[in-house]
Short mmCIF file of C-alpha atoms in Angstrom, two decimals:
data_model
loop_
_atom_site.label_atom_id
_atom_site.label_comp_id
_atom_site.label_asym_id
_atom_site.label_seq_id
_atom_site.Cartn_x
_atom_site.Cartn_y
_atom_site.Cartn_z
CA UNK A 1 91.11 12.76 68.31
CA UNK A 2 88.56 12.40 71.05
CA UNK A 3 89.03 13.53 74.65
CA UNK A 4 89.02 9.89 75.82
CA UNK A 5 91.90 8.99 73.54
CA UNK A 6 93.77 12.08 74.59
CA UNK A 7 93.20 11.27 78.24
CA UNK A 8 94.49 7.72 77.77
CA UNK A 9 97.68 8.97 76.02
CA UNK A 10 98.25 11.57 78.76
CA UNK A 11 97.74 9.03 81.53
CA UNK A 12 100.19 6.59 79.87
CA UNK A 13 102.72 9.39 79.57
CA UNK A 14 102.17 10.51 83.17
CA UNK A 15 102.65 7.00 84.58
CA UNK A 16 105.52 6.31 82.18
CA UNK A 17 107.43 9.36 83.41
CA UNK A 18 106.91 8.33 87.00
CA UNK A 19 108.01 4.79 86.16
CA UNK A 20 111.25 6.13 84.65
CA UNK A 21 111.91 8.02 87.86
CA UNK A 22 111.07 5.01 90.03
CA UNK A 23 113.35 2.77 87.91
CA UNK A 24 116.18 5.26 88.36
CA UNK A 25 115.66 5.28 92.13
CA UNK A 26 115.58 1.46 92.31
CA UNK A 27 118.74 1.24 90.14
CA UNK A 28 120.71 3.58 92.41
CA UNK A 29 119.27 2.23 95.68
CA UNK A 30 120.11 -1.36 94.73
CA UNK A 31 123.63 -0.28 93.76
CA UNK A 32 123.10 -1.39 90.20
CA UNK A 33 124.31 2.09 89.43
CA UNK A 34 126.86 3.62 91.81
CA UNK A 35 125.58 6.62 93.72
CA UNK A 36 127.96 9.52 94.45
CA UNK A 37 130.08 9.08 91.30
CA UNK A 38 130.55 12.84 90.97
CA UNK A 39 130.42 13.79 94.65
CA UNK A 40 133.99 15.17 94.72
CA UNK A 41 133.47 17.63 91.89
CA UNK A 42 132.30 20.82 93.64
CA UNK A 43 132.46 23.09 90.64
CA UNK A 44 130.25 20.82 88.49
CA UNK A 45 127.85 20.43 91.40
CA UNK A 46 127.62 24.20 91.79
CA UNK A 47 126.88 24.75 88.10
CA UNK A 48 124.26 22.01 87.95
CA UNK A 49 122.69 23.20 91.21
CA UNK A 50 122.33 26.83 90.03
CA UNK A 51 121.04 25.74 86.61
CA UNK A 52 118.48 23.34 87.95
CA UNK A 53 117.34 25.65 90.72
CA UNK A 54 116.65 28.37 88.19
CA UNK A 55 114.90 25.94 85.82
CA UNK A 56 112.82 24.45 88.58
CA UNK A 57 111.83 27.83 90.02
CA UNK A 58 110.90 29.10 86.55
CA UNK A 59 109.18 26.02 85.06
CA UNK A 60 107.03 24.82 87.94
CA UNK A 61 104.84 27.91 88.34
CA UNK A 62 104.70 28.36 84.57
CA UNK A 63 103.58 24.76 84.06
CA UNK A 64 100.97 24.94 86.82
CA UNK A 65 99.46 28.15 85.40
CA UNK A 66 99.91 27.34 81.68
CA UNK A 67 96.24 26.68 80.94
CA UNK A 68 95.12 29.81 82.73
CA UNK A 69 96.90 32.16 80.28
CA UNK A 70 94.36 33.75 77.93
CA UNK A 71 96.18 32.81 74.76
CA UNK A 72 96.48 29.16 75.79
CA UNK A 73 92.86 29.06 77.01
CA UNK A 74 91.68 30.41 73.63
CA UNK A 75 93.72 27.72 71.85
CA UNK A 76 92.15 24.99 73.97
CA UNK A 77 88.65 26.30 73.33
CA UNK A 78 89.08 27.01 69.62
CA UNK A 79 90.03 23.49 68.60
CA UNK A 80 88.63 21.24 71.31
CA UNK A 81 90.70 18.06 71.63
CA UNK A 82 93.28 18.98 68.97
CA UNK A 83 95.38 21.32 71.11
CA UNK A 84 94.94 19.58 74.45
CA UNK A 85 97.42 16.77 73.81
CA UNK A 86 100.47 18.82 72.79
CA UNK A 87 99.86 21.47 75.48
CA UNK A 88 99.25 18.93 78.20
CA UNK A 89 102.39 17.03 77.17
CA UNK A 90 104.32 20.32 77.26
CA UNK A 91 103.00 21.05 80.73
CA UNK A 92 103.85 17.57 82.00
CA UNK A 93 107.32 17.70 80.56
CA UNK A 94 107.94 21.12 82.12
CA UNK A 95 107.58 19.37 85.50
CA UNK A 96 108.89 15.89 84.74
CA UNK A 97 112.17 16.86 83.04
CA UNK A 98 113.45 18.87 86.02
CA UNK A 99 112.16 16.09 88.33
CA UNK A 100 114.11 13.40 86.49
CA UNK A 101 117.22 15.61 86.16
CA UNK A 102 117.15 16.54 89.84
CA UNK A 103 116.69 12.89 90.80
CA UNK A 104 119.60 11.78 88.67
CA UNK A 105 121.84 14.57 89.97
CA UNK A 106 120.85 13.74 93.55
CA UNK A 107 122.26 10.27 93.12
CA UNK A 108 125.32 11.42 91.17
CA UNK A 109 126.37 14.11 93.67
CA UNK A 110 124.49 12.80 96.76
CA UNK A 111 123.41 16.39 97.45
CA UNK A 112 120.10 16.86 99.18
CA UNK A 113 119.45 20.05 97.22
CA UNK A 114 118.69 18.02 94.14
CA UNK A 115 116.65 15.55 96.16
CA UNK A 116 114.41 18.22 97.63
CA UNK A 117 113.82 19.77 94.22
CA UNK A 118 112.97 16.35 92.75
CA UNK A 119 110.44 15.80 95.58
CA UNK A 120 108.88 19.22 94.95
CA UNK A 121 108.52 18.40 91.24
CA UNK A 122 107.01 15.02 92.12
CA UNK A 123 104.44 16.72 94.30
CA UNK A 124 103.64 19.18 91.52
CA UNK A 125 102.99 16.24 89.15
CA UNK A 126 99.88 15.44 91.19
CA UNK A 127 98.40 18.81 90.16
CA UNK A 128 98.60 17.98 86.48
CA UNK A 129 97.25 14.41 86.62
CA UNK A 130 95.27 13.97 83.40
CA UNK A 131 91.92 12.71 84.71
CA UNK A 132 88.89 12.64 82.42
CA UNK A 133 87.24 15.40 84.47
CA UNK A 134 90.31 17.64 84.23
CA UNK A 135 90.60 17.17 80.44
CA UNK A 136 86.90 17.93 79.96
CA UNK A 137 87.13 20.96 82.24
CA UNK A 138 90.20 22.36 80.49
CA UNK A 139 88.53 22.15 77.06
CA UNK A 140 85.21 23.61 78.14
CA UNK A 141 84.22 27.24 78.49
CA UNK A 142 82.76 26.85 82.01
CA UNK A 143 85.93 27.23 84.03
CA UNK A 144 87.69 29.69 81.74
#
């Protein structure tokens, strides 16, 4: 698989994940889905908040630094183009899954904690945008 094909797949995935999040926001904001359905359940909110705070705190730095780890960098350089797609999808999902979960829980509990974490994840998505230059840089030995 060429770098161009990989880049196209990664871009489609990137924009698809953001579209899922935007669709969720539109559905809740237009009252197609009812926001605040679980707002009275404090115990569940606490458990979800603690779990997602820990996941978000752990996964965001790991995802942003994933390609800088020596073992991962060696994998990217050893099989140029073959390892980039699964590792880049892993990195994107490490940010997008908490983003979508936090967004959903924000609307279910109407708790700003989840909203702020979703916004932080959304901002971090900009740092893993799969441009052609980034894909070429991550599979070359120059920056490693």
